[in-house]
GROMACS .gro file of N, CA and C in nm:
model
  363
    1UNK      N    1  -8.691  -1.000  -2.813
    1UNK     CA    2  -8.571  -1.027  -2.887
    1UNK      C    3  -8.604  -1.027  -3.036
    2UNK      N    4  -8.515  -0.967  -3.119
    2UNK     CA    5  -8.542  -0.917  -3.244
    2UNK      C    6  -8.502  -1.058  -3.333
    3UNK      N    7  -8.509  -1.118  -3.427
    3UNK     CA    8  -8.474  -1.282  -3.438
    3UNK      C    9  -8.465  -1.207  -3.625
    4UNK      N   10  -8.502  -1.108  -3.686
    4UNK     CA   11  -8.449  -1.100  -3.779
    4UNK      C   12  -8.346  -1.043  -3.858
    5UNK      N   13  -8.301  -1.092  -3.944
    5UNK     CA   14  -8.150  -1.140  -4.036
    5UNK      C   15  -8.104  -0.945  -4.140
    6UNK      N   16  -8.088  -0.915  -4.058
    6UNK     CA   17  -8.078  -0.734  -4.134
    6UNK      C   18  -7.948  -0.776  -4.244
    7UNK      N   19  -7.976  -0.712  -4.392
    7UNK     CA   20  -7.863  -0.747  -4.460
    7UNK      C   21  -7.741  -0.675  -4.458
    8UNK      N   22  -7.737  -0.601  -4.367
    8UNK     CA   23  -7.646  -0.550  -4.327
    8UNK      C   24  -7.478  -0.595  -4.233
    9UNK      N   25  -7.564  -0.759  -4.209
    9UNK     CA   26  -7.497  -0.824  -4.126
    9UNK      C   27  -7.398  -0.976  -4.188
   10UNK      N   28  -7.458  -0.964  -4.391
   10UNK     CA   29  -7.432  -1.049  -4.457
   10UNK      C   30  -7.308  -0.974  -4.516
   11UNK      N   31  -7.238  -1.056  -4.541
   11UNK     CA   32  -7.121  -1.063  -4.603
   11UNK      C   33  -7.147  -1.104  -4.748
   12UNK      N   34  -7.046  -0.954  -4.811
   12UNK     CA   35  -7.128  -1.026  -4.964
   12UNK      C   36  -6.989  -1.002  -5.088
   13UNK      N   37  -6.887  -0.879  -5.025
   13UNK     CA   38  -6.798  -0.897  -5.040
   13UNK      C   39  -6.694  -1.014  -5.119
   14UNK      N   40  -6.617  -1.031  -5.218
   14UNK     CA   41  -6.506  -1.134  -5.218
   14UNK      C   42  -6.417  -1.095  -5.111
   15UNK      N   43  -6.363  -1.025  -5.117
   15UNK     CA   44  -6.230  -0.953  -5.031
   15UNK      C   45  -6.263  -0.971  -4.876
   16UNK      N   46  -6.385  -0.978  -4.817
   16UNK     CA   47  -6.429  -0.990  -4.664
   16UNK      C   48  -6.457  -1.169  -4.658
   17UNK      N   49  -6.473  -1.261  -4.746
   17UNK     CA   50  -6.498  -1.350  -4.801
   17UNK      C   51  -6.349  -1.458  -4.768
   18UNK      N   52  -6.235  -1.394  -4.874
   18UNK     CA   53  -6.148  -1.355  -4.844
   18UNK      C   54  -6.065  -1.353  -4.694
   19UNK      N   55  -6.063  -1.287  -4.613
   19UNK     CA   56  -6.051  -1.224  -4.505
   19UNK      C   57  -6.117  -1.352  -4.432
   20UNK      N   58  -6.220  -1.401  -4.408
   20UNK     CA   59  -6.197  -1.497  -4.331
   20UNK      C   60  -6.208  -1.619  -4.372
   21UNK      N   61  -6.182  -1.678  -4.492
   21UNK     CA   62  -6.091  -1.816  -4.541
   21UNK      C   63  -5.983  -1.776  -4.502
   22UNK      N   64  -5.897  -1.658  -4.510
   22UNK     CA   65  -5.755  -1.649  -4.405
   22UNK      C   66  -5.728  -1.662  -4.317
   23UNK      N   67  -5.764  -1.565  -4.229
   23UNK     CA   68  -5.749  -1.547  -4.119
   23UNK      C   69  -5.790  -1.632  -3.998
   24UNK      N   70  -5.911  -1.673  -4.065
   24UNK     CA   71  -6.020  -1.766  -3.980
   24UNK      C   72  -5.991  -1.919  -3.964
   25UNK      N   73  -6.053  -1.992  -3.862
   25UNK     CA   74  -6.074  -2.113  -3.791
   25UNK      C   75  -6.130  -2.164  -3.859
   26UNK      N   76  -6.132  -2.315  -3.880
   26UNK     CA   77  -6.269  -2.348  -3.936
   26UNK      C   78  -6.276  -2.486  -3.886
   27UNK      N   79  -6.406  -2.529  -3.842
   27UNK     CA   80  -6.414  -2.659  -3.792
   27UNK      C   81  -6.549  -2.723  -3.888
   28UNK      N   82  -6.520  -2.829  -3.884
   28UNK     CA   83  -6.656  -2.894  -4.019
   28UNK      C   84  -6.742  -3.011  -3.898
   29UNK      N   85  -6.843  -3.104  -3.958
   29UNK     CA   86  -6.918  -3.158  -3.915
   29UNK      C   87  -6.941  -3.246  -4.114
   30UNK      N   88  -7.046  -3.364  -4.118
   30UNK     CA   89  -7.107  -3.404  -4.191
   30UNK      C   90  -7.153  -3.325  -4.295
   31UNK      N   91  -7.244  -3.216  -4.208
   31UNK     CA   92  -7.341  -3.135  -4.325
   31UNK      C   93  -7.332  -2.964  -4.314
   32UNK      N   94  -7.194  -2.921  -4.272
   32UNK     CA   95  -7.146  -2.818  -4.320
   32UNK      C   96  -7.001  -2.752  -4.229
   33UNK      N   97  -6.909  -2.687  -4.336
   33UNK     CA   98  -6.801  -2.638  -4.235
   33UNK      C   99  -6.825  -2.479  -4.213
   34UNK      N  100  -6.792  -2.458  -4.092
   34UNK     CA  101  -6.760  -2.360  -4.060
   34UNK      C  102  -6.660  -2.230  -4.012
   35UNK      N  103  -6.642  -2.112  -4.064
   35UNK     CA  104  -6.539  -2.060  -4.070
   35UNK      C  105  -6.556  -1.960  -3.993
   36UNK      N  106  -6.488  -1.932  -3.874
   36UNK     CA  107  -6.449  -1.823  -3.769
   36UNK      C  108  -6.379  -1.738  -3.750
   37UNK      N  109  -6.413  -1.611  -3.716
   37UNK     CA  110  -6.279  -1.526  -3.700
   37UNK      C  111  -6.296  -1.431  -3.613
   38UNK      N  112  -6.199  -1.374  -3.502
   38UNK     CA  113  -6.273  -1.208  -3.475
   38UNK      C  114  -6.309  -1.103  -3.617
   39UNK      N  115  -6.402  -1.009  -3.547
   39UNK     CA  116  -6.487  -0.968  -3.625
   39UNK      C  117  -6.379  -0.859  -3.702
   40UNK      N  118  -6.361  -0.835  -3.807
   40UNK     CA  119  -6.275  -0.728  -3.880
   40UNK      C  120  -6.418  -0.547  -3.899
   41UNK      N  121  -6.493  -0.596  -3.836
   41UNK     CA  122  -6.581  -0.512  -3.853
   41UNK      C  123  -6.651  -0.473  -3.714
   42UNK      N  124  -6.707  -0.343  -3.687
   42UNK     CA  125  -6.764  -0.314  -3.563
   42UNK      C  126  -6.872  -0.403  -3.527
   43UNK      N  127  -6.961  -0.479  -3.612
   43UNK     CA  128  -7.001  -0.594  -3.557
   43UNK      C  129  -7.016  -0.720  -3.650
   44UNK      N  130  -7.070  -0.827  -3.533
   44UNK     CA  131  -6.999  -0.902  -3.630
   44UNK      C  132  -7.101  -0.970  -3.734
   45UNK      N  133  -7.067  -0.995  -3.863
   45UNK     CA  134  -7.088  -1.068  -3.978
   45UNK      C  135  -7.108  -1.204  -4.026
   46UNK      N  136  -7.182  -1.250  -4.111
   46UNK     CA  137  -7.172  -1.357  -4.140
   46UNK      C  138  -7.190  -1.378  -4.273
   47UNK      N  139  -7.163  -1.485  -4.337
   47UNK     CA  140  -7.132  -1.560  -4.479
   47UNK      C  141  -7.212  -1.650  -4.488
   48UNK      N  142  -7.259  -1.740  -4.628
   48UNK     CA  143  -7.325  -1.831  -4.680
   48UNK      C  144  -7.251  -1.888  -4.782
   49UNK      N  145  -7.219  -1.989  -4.791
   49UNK     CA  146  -7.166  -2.020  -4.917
   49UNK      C  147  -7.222  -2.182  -4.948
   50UNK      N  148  -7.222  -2.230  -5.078
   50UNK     CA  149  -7.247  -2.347  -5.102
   50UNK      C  150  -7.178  -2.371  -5.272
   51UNK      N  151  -7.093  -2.510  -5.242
   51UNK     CA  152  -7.040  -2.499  -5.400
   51UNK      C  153  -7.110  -2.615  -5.456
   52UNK      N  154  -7.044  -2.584  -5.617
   52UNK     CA  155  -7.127  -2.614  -5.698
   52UNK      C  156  -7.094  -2.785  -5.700
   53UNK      N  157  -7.013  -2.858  -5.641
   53UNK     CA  158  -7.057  -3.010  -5.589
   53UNK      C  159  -7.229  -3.012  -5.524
   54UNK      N  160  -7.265  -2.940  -5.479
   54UNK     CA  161  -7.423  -2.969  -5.416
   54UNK      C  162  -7.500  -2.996  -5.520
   55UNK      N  163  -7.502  -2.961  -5.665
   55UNK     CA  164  -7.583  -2.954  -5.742
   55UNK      C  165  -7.626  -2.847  -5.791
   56UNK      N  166  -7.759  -2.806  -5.868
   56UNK     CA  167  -7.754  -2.737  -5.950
   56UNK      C  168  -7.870  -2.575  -5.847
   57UNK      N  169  -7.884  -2.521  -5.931
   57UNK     CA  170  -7.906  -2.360  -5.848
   57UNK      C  171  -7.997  -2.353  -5.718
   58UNK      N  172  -8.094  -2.449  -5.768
   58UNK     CA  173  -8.219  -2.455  -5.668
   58UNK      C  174  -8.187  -2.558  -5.553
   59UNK      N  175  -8.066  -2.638  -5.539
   59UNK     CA  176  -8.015  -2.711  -5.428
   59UNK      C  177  -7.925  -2.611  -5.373
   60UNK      N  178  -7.847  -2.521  -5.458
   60UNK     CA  179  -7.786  -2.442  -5.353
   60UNK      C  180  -7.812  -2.361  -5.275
   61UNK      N  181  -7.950  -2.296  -5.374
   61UNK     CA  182  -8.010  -2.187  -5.274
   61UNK      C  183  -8.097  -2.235  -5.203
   62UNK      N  184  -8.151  -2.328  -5.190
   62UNK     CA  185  -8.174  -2.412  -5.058
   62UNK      C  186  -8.141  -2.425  -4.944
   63UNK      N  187  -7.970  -2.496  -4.979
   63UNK     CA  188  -7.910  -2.494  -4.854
   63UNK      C  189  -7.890  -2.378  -4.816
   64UNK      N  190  -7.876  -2.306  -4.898
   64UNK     CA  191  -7.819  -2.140  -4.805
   64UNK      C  192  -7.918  -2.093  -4.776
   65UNK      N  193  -8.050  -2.088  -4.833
   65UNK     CA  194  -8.192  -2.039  -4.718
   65UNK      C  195  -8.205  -2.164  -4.597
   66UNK      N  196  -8.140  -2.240  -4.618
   66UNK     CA  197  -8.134  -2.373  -4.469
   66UNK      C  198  -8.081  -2.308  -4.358
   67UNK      N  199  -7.897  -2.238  -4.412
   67UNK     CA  200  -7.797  -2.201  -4.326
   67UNK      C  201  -7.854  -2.067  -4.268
   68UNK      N  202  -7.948  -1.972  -4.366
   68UNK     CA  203  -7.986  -1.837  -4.331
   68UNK      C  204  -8.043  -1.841  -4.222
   69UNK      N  205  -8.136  -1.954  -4.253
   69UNK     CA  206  -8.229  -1.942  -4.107
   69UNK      C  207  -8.178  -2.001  -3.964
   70UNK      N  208  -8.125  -2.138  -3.979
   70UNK     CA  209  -8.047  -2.169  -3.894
   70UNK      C  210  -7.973  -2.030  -3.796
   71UNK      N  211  -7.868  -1.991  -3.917
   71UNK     CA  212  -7.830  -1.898  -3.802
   71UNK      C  213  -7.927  -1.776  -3.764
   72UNK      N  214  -8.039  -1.723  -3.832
   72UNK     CA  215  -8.078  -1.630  -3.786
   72UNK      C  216  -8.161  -1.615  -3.649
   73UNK      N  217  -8.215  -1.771  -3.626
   73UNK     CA  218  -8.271  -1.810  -3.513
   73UNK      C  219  -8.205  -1.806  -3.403
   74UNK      N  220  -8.061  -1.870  -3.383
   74UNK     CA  221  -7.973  -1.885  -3.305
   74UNK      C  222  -7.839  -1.735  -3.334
   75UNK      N  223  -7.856  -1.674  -3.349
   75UNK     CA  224  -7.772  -1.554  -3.400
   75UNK      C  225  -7.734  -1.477  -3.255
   76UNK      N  226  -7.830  -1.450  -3.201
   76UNK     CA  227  -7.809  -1.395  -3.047
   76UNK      C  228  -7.763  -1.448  -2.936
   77UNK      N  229  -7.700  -1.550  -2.965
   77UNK     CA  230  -7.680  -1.693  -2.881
   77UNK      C  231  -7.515  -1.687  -2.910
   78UNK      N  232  -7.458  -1.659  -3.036
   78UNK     CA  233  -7.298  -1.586  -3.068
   78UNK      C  234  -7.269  -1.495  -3.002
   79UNK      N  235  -7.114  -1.525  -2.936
   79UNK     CA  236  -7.097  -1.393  -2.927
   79UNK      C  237  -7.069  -1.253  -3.041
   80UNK      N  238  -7.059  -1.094  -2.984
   80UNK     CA  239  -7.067  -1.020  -3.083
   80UNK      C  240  -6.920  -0.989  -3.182
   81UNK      N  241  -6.832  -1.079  -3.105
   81UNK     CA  242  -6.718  -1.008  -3.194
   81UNK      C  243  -6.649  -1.125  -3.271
   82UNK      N  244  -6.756  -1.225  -3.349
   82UNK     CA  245  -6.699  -1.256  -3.462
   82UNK      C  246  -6.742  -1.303  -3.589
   83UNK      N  247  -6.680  -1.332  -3.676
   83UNK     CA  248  -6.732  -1.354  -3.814
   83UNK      C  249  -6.746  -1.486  -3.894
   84UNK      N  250  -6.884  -1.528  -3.931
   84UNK     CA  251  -6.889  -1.659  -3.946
   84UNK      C  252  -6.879  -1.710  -4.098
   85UNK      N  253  -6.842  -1.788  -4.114
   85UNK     CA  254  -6.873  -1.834  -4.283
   85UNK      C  255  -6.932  -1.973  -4.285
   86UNK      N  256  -7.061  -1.969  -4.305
   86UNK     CA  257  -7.115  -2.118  -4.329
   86UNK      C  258  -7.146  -2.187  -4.446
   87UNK      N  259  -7.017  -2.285  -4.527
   87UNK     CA  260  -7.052  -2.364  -4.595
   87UNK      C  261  -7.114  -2.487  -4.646
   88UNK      N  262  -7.201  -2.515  -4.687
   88UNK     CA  263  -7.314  -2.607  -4.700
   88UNK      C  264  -7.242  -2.752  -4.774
   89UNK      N  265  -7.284  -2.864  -4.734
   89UNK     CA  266  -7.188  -2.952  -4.775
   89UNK      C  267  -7.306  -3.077  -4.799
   90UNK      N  268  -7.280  -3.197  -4.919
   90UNK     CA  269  -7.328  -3.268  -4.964
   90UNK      C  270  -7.461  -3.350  -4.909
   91UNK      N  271  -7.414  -3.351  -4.754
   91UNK     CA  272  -7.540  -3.442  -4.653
   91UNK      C  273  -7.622  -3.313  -4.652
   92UNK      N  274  -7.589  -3.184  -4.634
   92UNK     CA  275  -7.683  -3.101  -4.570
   92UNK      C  276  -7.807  -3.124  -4.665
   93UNK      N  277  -7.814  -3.140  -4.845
   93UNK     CA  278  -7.927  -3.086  -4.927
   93UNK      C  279  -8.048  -3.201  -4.860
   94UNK      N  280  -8.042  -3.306  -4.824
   94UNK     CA  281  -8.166  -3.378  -4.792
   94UNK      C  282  -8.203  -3.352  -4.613
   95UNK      N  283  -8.112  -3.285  -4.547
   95UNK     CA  284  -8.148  -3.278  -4.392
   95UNK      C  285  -8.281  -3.148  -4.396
   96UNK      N  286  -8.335  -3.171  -4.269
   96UNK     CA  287  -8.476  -3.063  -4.244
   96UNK      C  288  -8.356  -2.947  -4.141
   97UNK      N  289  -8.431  -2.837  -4.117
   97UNK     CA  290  -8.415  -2.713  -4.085
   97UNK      C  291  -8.325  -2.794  -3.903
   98UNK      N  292  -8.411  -2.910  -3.854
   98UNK     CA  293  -8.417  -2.915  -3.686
   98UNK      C  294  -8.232  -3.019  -3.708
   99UNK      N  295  -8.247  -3.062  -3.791
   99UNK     CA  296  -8.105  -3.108  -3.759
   99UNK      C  297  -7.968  -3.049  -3.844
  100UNK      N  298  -7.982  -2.960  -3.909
  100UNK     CA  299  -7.897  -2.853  -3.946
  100UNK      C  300  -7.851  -2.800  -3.832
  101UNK      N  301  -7.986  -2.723  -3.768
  101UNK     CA  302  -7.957  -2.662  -3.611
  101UNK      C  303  -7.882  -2.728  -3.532
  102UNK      N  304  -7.884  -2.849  -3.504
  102UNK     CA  305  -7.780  -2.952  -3.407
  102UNK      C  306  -7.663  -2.927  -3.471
  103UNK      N  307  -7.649  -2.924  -3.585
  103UNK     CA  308  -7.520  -2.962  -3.654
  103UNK      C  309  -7.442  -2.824  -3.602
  104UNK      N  310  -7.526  -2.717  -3.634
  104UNK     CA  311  -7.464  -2.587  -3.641
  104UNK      C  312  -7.434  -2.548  -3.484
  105UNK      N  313  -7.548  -2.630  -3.386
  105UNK     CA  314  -7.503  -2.600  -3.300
  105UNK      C  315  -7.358  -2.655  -3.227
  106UNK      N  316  -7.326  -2.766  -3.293
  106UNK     CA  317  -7.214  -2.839  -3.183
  106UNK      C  318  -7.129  -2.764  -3.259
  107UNK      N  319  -7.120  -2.715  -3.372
  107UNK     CA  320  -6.997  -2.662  -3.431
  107UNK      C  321  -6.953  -2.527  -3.353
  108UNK      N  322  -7.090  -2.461  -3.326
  108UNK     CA  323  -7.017  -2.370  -3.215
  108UNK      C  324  -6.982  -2.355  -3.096
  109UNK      N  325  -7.035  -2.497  -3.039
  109UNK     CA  326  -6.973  -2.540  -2.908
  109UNK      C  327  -6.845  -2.543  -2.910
  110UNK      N  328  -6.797  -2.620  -3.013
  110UNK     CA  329  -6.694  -2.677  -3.031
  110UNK      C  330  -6.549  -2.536  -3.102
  111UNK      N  331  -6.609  -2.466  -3.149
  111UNK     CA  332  -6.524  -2.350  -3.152
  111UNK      C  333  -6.570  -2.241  -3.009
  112UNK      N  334  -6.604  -2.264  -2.901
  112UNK     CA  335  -6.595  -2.163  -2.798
  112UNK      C  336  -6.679  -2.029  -2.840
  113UNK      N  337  -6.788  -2.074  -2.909
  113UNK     CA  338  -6.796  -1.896  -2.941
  113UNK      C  339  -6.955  -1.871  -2.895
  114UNK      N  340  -7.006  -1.953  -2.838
  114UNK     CA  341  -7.148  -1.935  -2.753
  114UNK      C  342  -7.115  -1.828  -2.644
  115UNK      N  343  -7.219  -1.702  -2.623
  115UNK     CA  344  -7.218  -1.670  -2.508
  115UNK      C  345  -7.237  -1.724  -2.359
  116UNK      N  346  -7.162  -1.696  -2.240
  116UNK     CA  347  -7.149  -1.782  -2.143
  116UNK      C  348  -7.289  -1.829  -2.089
  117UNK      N  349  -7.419  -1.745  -2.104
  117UNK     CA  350  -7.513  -1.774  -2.083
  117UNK      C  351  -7.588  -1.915  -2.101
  118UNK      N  352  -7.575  -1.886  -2.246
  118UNK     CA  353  -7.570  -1.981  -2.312
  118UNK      C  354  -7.557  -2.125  -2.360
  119UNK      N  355  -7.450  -2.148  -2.267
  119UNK     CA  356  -7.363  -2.240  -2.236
  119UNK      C  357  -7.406  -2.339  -2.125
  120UNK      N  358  -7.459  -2.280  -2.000
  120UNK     CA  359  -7.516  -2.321  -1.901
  120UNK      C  360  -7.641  -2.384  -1.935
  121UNK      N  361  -7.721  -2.339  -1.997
  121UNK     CA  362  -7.839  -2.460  -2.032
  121UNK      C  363  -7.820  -2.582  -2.076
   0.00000   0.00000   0.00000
């Protein structure tokens, strides 16, 4: 299983950005919300975002190398037809990599979007 993050799969776009703050679901947790959608693209995509409440450059790009990896580990574990936007939120800058993952994971329990496999463990 291939576990790395091709940038081809990042969303970098305003306008696709855009597109799913609209269209999209979004369910939050403590230390980040998340934004869902079917995929507007043949496969599906994902987002990073962190605003400037977190603090200053090197806390943001933190959290978003937090969220990168998070999902890139668990990425195959989504299903393929949709589009994620993960925003990084105030608790996340002091959490480690292993409880981001919890976080990120119940959020996609909780939006239905685990493959059925998946699910069963």
């Amino acid at each position: 299983m291939k576990y790395s993050l091709q940038k081809k799969l990042i969303v970098k776009e305003n306008s696709d950005f855009q597109k799913i703050y609209r269209c999209g679901r979004s369910l939050a947790n403590k230390n980040m919300v998340m934004y869902y959608c079917k995929a507007f693209h043949p496969s599906h995509k994902v987002a990073f975002a962190a605003g400037k409440k977190l603090g200053n450059a090197v806390t943001r790009n933190r959290v978003k190398r937090l969220l990168r990896e998070v999902y890139r580990l668990h990425r195959h574990e989504i299903k393929d037809d949709y589009c994620l936007l993960l925003v990084g939120r105030a608790a996340a800058v002091d959490l480690k990599s292993t409880a981001l993952e919890k976080s990120f994971y119940s959020l996609c329990k909780r939006a239905n979007i685990l493959k059925k496999e998946v699910e069963k463990k």
